[in-house]
CSV table of C-alpha atoms in Angstrom, one decimal:
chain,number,residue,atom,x,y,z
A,141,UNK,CA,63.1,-65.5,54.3
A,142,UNK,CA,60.7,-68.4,55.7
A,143,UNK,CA,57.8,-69.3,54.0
A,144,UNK,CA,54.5,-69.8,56.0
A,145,UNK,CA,51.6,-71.5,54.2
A,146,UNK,CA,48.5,-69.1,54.3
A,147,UNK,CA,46.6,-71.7,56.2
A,148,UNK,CA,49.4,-72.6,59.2
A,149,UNK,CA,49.8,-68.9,59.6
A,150,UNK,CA,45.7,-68.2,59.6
A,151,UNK,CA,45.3,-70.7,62.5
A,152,UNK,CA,48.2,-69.6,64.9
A,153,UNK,CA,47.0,-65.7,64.1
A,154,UNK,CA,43.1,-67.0,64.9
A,155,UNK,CA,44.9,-68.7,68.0
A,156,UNK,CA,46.5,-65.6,69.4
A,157,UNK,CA,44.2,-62.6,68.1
A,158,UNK,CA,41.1,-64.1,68.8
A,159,UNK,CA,39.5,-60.5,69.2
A,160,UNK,CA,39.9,-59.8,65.8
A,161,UNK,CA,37.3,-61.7,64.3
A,162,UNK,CA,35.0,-61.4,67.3
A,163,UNK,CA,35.5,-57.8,66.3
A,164,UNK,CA,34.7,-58.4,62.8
A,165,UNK,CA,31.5,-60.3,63.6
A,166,UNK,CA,30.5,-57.7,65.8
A,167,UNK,CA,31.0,-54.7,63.2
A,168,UNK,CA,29.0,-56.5,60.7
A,169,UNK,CA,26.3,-57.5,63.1
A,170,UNK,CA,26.0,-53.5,63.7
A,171,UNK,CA,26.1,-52.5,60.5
A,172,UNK,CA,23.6,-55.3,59.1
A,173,UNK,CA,20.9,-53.3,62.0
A,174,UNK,CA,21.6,-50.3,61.2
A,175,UNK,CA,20.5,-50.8,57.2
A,176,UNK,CA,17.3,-53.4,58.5
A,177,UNK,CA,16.3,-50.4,60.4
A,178,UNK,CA,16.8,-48.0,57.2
A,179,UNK,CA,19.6,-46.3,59.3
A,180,UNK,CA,21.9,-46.1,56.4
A,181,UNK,CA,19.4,-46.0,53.5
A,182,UNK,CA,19.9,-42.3,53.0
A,183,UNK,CA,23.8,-42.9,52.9
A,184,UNK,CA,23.4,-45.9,50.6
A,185,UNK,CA,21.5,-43.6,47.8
A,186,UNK,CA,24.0,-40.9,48.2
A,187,UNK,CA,26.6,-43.5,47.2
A,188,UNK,CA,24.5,-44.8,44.6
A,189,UNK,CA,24.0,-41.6,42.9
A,190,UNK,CA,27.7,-40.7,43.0
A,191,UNK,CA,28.5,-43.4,41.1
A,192,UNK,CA,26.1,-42.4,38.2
A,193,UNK,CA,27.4,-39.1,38.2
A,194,UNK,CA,31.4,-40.8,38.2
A,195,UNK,CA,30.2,-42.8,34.7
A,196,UNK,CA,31.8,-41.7,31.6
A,197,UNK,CA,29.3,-40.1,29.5
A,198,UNK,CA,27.3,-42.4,26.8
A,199,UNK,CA,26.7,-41.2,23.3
A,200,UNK,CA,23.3,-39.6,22.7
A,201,UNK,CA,20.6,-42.0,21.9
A,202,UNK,CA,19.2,-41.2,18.2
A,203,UNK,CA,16.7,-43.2,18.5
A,204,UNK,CA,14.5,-40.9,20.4
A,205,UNK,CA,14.2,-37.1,19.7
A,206,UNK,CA,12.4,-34.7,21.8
A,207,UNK,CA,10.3,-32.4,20.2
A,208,UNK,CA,10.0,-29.3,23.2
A,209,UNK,CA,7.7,-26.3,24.1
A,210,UNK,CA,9.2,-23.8,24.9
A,211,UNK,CA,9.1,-20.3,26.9
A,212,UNK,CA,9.3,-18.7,23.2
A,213,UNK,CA,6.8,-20.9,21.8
A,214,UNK,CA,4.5,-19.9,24.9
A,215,UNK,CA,4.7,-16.4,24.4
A,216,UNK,CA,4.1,-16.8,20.5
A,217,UNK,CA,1.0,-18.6,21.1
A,218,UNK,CA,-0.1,-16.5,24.0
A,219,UNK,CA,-1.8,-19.5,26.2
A,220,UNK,CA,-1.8,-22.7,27.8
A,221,UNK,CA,-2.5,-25.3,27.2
A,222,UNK,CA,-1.7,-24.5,24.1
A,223,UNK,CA,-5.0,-24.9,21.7
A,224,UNK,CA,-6.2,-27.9,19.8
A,225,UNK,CA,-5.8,-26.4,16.4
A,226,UNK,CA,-2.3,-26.0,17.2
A,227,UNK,CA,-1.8,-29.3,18.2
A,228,UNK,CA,-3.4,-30.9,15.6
A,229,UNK,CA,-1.0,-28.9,13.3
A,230,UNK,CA,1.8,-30.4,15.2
A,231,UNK,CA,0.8,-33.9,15.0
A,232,UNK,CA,0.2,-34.0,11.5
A,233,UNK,CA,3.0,-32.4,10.7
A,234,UNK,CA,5.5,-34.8,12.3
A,235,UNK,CA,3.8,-37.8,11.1
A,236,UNK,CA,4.5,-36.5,7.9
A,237,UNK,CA,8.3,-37.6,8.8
A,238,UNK,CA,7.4,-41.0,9.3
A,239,UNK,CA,8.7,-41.5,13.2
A,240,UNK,CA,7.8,-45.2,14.2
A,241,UNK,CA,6.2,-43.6,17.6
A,242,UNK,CA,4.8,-40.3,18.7
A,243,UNK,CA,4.7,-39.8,22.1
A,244,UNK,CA,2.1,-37.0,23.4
A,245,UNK,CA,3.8,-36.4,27.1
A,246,UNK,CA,1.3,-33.4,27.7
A,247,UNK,CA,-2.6,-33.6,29.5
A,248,UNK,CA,-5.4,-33.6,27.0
A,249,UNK,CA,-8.1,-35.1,29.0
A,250,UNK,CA,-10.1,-31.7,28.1
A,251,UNK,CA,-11.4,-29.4,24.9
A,252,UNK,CA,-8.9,-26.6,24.5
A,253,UNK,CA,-10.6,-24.8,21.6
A,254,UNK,CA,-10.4,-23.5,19.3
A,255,UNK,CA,-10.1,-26.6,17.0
A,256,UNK,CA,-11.2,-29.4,19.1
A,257,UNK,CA,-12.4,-31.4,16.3
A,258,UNK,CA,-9.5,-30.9,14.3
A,259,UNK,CA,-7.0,-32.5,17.2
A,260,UNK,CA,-9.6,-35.5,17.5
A,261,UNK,CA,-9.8,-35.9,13.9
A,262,UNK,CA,-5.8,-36.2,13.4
A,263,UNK,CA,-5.5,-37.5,16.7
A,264,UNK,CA,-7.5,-40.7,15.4
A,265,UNK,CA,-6.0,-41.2,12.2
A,266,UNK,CA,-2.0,-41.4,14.0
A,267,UNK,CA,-2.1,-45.1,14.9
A,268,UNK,CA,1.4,-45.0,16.4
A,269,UNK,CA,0.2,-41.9,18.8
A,270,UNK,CA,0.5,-42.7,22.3
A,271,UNK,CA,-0.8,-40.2,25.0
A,272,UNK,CA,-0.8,-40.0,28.5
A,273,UNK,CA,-2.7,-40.2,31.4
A,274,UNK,CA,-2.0,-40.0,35.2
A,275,UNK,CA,-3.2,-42.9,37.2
A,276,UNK,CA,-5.1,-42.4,40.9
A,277,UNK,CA,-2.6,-42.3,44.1
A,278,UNK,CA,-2.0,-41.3,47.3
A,279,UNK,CA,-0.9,-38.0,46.2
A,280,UNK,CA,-3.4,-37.7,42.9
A,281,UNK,CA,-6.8,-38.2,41.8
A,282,UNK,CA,-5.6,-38.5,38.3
A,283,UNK,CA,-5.8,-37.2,34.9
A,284,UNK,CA,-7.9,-38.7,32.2
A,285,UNK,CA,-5.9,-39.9,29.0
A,286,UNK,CA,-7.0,-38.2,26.0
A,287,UNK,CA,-11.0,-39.4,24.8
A,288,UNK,CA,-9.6,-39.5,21.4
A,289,UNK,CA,-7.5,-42.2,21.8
A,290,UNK,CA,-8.1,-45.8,22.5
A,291,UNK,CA,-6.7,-47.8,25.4
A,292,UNK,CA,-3.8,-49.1,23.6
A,293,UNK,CA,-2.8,-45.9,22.8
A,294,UNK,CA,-2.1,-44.6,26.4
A,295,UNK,CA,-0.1,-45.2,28.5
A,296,UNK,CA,0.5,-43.5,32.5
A,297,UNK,CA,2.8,-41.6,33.5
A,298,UNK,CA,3.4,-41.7,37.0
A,299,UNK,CA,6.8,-42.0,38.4
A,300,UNK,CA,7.9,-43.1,41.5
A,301,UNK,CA,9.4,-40.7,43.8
A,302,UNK,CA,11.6,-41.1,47.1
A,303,UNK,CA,11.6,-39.6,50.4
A,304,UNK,CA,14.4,-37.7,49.3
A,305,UNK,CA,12.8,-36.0,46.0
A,306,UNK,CA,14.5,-37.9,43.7
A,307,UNK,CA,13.7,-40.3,41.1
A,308,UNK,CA,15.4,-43.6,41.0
A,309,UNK,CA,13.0,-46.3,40.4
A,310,UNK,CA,10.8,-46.5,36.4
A,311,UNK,CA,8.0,-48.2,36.5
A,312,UNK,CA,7.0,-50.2,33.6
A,313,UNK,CA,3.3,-52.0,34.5
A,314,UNK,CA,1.1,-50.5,37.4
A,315,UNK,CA,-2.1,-52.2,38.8
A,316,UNK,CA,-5.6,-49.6,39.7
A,317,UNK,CA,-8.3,-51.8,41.1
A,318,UNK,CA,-7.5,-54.8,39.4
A,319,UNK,CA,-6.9,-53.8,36.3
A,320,UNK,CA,-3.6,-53.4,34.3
A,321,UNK,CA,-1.9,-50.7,32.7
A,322,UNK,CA,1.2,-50.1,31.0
A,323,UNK,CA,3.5,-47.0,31.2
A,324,UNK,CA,4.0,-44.6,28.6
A,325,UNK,CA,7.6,-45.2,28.1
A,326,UNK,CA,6.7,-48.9,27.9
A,327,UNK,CA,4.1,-48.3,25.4
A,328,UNK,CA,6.5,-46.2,23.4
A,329,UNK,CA,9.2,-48.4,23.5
A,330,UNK,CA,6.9,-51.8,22.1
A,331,UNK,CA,5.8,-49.6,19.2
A,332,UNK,CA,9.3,-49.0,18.1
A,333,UNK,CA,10.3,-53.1,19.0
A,334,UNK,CA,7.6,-54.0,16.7
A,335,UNK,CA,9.1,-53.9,13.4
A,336,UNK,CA,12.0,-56.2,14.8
A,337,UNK,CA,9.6,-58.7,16.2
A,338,UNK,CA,10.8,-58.3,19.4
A,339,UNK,CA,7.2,-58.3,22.0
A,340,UNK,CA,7.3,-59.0,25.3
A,341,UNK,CA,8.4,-62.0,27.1
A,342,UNK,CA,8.8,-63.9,30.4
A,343,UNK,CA,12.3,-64.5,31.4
A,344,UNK,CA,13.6,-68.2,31.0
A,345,UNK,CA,15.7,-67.7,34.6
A,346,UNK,CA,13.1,-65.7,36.3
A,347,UNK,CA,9.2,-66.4,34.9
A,348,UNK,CA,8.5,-62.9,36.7
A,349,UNK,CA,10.4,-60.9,35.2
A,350,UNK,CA,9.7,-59.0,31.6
A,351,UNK,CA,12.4,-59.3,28.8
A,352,UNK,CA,13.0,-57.6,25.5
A,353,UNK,CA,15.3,-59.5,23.4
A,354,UNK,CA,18.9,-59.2,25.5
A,355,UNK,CA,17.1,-57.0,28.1
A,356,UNK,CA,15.4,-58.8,31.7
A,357,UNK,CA,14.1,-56.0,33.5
A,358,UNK,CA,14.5,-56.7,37.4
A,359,UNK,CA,11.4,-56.8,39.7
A,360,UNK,CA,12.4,-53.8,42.3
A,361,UNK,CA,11.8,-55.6,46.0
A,362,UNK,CA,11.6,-53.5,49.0
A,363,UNK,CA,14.6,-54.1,50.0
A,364,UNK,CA,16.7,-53.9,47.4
A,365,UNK,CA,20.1,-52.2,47.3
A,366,UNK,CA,19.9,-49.6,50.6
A,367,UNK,CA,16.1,-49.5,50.2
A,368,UNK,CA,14.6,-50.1,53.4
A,369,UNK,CA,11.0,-50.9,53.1
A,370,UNK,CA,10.5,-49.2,50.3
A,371,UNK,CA,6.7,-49.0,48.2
A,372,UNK,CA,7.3,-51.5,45.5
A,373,UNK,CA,3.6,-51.5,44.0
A,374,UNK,CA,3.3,-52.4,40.4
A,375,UNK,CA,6.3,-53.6,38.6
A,376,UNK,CA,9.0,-51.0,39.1
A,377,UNK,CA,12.7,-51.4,38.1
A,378,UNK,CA,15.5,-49.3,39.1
A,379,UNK,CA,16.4,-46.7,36.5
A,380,UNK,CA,19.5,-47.0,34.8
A,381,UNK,CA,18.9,-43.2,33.3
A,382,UNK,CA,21.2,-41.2,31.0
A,383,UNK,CA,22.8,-37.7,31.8
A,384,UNK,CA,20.7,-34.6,31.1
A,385,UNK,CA,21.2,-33.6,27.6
A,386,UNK,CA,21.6,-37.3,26.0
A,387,UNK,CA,18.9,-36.7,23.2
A,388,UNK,CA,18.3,-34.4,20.7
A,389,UNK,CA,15.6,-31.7,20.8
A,390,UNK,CA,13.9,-29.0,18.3
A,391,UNK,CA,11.3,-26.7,19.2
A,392,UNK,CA,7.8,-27.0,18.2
A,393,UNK,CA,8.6,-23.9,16.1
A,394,UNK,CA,11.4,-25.7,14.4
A,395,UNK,CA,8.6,-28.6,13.1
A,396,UNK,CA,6.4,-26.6,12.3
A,397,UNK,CA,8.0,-24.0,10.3
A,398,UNK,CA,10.0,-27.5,8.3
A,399,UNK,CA,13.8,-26.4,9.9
A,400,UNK,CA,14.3,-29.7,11.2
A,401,UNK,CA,16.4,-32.2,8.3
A,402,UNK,CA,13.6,-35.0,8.0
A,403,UNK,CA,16.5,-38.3,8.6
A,404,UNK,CA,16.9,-37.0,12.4
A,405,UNK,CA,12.9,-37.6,13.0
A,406,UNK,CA,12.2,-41.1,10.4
A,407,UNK,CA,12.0,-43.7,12.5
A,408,UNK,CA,12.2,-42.5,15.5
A,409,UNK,CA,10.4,-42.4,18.8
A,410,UNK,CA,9.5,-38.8,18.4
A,411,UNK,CA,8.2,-37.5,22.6
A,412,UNK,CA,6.5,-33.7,22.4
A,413,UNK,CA,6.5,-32.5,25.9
A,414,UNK,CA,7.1,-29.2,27.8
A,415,UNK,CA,11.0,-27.6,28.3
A,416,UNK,CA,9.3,-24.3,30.0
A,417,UNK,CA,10.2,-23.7,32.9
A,418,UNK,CA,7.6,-21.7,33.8
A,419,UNK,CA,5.3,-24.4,33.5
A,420,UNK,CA,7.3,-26.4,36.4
A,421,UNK,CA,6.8,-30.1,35.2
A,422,UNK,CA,10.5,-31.0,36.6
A,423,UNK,CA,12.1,-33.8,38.2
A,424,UNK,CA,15.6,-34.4,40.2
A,425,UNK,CA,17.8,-37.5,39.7
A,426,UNK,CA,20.9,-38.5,40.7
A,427,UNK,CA,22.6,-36.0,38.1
A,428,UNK,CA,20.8,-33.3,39.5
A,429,UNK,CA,23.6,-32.8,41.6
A,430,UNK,CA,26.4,-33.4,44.2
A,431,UNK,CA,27.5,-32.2,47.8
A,432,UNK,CA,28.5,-28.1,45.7
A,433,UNK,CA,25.6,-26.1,44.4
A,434,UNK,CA,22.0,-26.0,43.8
A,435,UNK,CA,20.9,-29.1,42.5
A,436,UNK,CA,19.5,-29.0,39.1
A,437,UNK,CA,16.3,-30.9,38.2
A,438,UNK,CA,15.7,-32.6,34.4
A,439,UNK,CA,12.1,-32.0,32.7
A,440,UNK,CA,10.0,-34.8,33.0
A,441,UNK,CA,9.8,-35.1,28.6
A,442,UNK,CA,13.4,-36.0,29.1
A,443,UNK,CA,12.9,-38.2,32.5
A,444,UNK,CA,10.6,-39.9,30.1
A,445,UNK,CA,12.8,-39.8,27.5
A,446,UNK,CA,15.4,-41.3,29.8
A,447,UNK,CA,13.0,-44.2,30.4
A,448,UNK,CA,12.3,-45.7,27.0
A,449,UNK,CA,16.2,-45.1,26.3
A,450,UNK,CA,16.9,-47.3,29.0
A,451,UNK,CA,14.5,-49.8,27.6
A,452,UNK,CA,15.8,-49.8,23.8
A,453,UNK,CA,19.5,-50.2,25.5
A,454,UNK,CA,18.7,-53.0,27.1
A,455,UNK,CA,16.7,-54.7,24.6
A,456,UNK,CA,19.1,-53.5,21.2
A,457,UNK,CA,22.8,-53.0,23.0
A,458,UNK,CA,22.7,-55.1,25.4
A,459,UNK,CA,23.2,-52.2,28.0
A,460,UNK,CA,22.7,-53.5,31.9
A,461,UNK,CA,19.7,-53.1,33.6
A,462,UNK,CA,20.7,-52.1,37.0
A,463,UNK,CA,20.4,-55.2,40.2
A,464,UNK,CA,21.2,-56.0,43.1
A,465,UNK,CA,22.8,-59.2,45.0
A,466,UNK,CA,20.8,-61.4,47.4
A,467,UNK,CA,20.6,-60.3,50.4
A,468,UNK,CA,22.9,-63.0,52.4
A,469,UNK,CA,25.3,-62.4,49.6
A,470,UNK,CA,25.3,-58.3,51.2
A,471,UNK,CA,25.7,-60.2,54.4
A,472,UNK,CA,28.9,-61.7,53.4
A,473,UNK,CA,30.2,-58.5,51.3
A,474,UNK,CA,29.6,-56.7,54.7
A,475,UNK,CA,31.5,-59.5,56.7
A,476,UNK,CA,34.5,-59.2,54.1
A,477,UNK,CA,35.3,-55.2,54.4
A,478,UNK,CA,34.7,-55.5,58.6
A,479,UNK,CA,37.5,-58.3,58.5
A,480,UNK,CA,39.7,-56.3,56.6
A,481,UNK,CA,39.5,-53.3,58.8
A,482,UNK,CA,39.9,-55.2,61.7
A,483,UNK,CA,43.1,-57.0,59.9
A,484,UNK,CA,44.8,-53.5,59.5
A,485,UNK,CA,43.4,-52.1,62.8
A,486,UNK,CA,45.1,-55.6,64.3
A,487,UNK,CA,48.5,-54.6,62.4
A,488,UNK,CA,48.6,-51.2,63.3
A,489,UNK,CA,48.3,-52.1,67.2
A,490,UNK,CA,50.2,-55.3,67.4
A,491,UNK,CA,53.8,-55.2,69.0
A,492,UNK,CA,56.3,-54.4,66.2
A,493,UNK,CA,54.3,-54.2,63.7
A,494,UNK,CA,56.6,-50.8,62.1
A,495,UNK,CA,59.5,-53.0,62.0
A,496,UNK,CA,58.5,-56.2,60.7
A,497,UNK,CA,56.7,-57.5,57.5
A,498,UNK,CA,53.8,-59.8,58.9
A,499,UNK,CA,51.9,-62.3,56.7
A,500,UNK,CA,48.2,-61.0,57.3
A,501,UNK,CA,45.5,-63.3,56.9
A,502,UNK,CA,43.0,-62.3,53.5
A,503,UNK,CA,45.6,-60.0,52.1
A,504,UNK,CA,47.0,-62.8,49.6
A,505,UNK,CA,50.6,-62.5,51.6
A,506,UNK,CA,52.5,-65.8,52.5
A,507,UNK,CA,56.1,-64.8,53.1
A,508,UNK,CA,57.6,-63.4,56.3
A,509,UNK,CA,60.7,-61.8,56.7
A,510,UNK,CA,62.8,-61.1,60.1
């Protein structure tokens, strides 16, 4: 056996295989194009949702409940929107179980009679009742929030989308003509943070940057991760979301009729939203699915859901928001995996190489035996 140091044996293999690196330089040189010019983007976010789908599953979050509509609650009402009366019911009726937050993930920028004036009127007296509204795009003129409820008490909706269908990206502040508005899981979210006096703050590392106790939320950059250009308007994080069916749900049925145990709704963030499918408001993620079957979308109650879940991790469990390393650091990771191919493409070639054991350079060898 003679012992080589790493270093002497490095320099006389630089010396003699000088193509090897030139070929490593040049694979990562080609590969660093190919993702400026978005070539591998598609590739990259295929990866990146395998590896959400490869997580072992979390425990569901208890925190949040989702209170649904359903196709049976549809056809037991007989119309949509379903009326004001209805909904007025509905709101009083899980305030009653004393939820920190109630979260009205449904369009009530208009009168649906009968009972308008009894949705305003319980509506108004909800303090912790957020609603929604859907802020002017490219794709959208909008929806109004509800009029009964003030400012504070809405938040959009909106979710970014990319060219692929999917959603990967939350957004937590957006900006409409100079003036700012804050999400609806954001919104959500505070309301439940408030009894622990947690509000929002800057970041002590990055000033930009939004924290929640244990949680800094990441400022999405175009070109983040495999993104290649991508529309980073507002301030948008990438989503860190939970697996379909990671909170519980009862029907609006269920509330109404008192079958739901009152400890699984005190305290919690409580999101009414639509489960019908008939009524299409669906989203796909990276669980929607993988390279066999049809890809199965999420409801957007639940991608909402998702959202303030990944918000409460953050800021309560210390769950990781999702980042990504600087860009010359990619550079280098890129450089690494090229030199190492090039390493075994060099051994696999080189004269002898099935009947001796070579020291290879990067592989943490330094023996060599004849």
């Amino acid at each position: 056996m003679l012992k080589v140091s790493l270093g002497r044996r490095l320099k006389q293999w630089v010396k003699q295989e000088r193509s090897v690196p030139l070929a490593a330089a040049g694979v990562t040189g080609i590969v660093i194009i190919l993702r400026m010019i978005g070539m591998l983007q598609s590739s990259e976010l295929a990866a990146l949702d395998q590896l959400f789908r490869l997580r072992p599953p979390e425990p569901p979050d208890d925190r949040i409940v989702i209170v649904e509509i359903n196709e049976t609650n549809l056809r037991q009402v007989g119309q949509w929107p379903l009326p004001d009366r209805v909904m007025a019911q509905l709101l009083r009726k899980v305030n009653t179980y004393q939820p920190r937050a109630i979260g009205l993930d449904i369009y009530r920028d208009l009168p649906v009679e009968p009972g308008y004036a009894e949705f305003v009127k319980a509506a108004q007296s909800i303090p912790n009742l957020v609603g929604i509204q859907r802020l002017k795009d490219d794709s959208s003129i909008g929806v109004a929030p509800p009029p009964a409820l003030s400012q504070q008490q809405v938040g959009f909706n909106n979710v970014v989308v990319d060219a692929d269908g999917k959603v990967r990206r939350s957004l937590l502040y957006w900006h409409v003509e100079g003036d700012a508005y804050t999400s609806f899981a954001l919104q959500l979210a505070l309301l439940y943070l408030q009894p622990e006096k947690i509000t929002p703050q800057p970041s002590a590392n990055h000033p930009d940057y939004l924290q929640l106790n244990q949680g800094v939320f990441p400022m999405f950059k175009p070109y983040d991760g495999g993104y290649v250009g991508a529309d980073s308007s507002g301030y948008q994080t990438i989503a860190n979301l939970r697996r379909p069916g990671g909170f519980r749900t009862v029907s609006i049925a269920d509330i109404l009729a008192d079958r739901v145990p009152a400890e699984w709704l005190r305290d919690r963030i409580i999101i009414i939203g639509s489960r019908a499918p008939s009524l299409e408001d669906v989203f796909y993620t990276p669980y929607s699915g993988g390279h066999l079957g049809a890809a199965q979308p999420i409801f957007g109650v639940e991608l909402q859901a998702s959202f303030i879940s990944q918000i409460l991790s953050a800021a309560f469990d210390g769950r990781p928001t999702i980042g990504v390393w600087w860009e010359p650091v990619e550079w280098l990771w890129i450089l690494g995996w090229s030199s190492i191919g090039a390493v075994v493409v060099w051994q696999v070639r080189s004269p002898g190489s099935t009947n001796n054991s070579t020291t290879v350079p990067g592989m943490g060898a330094v023996t060599s035996a004849r």
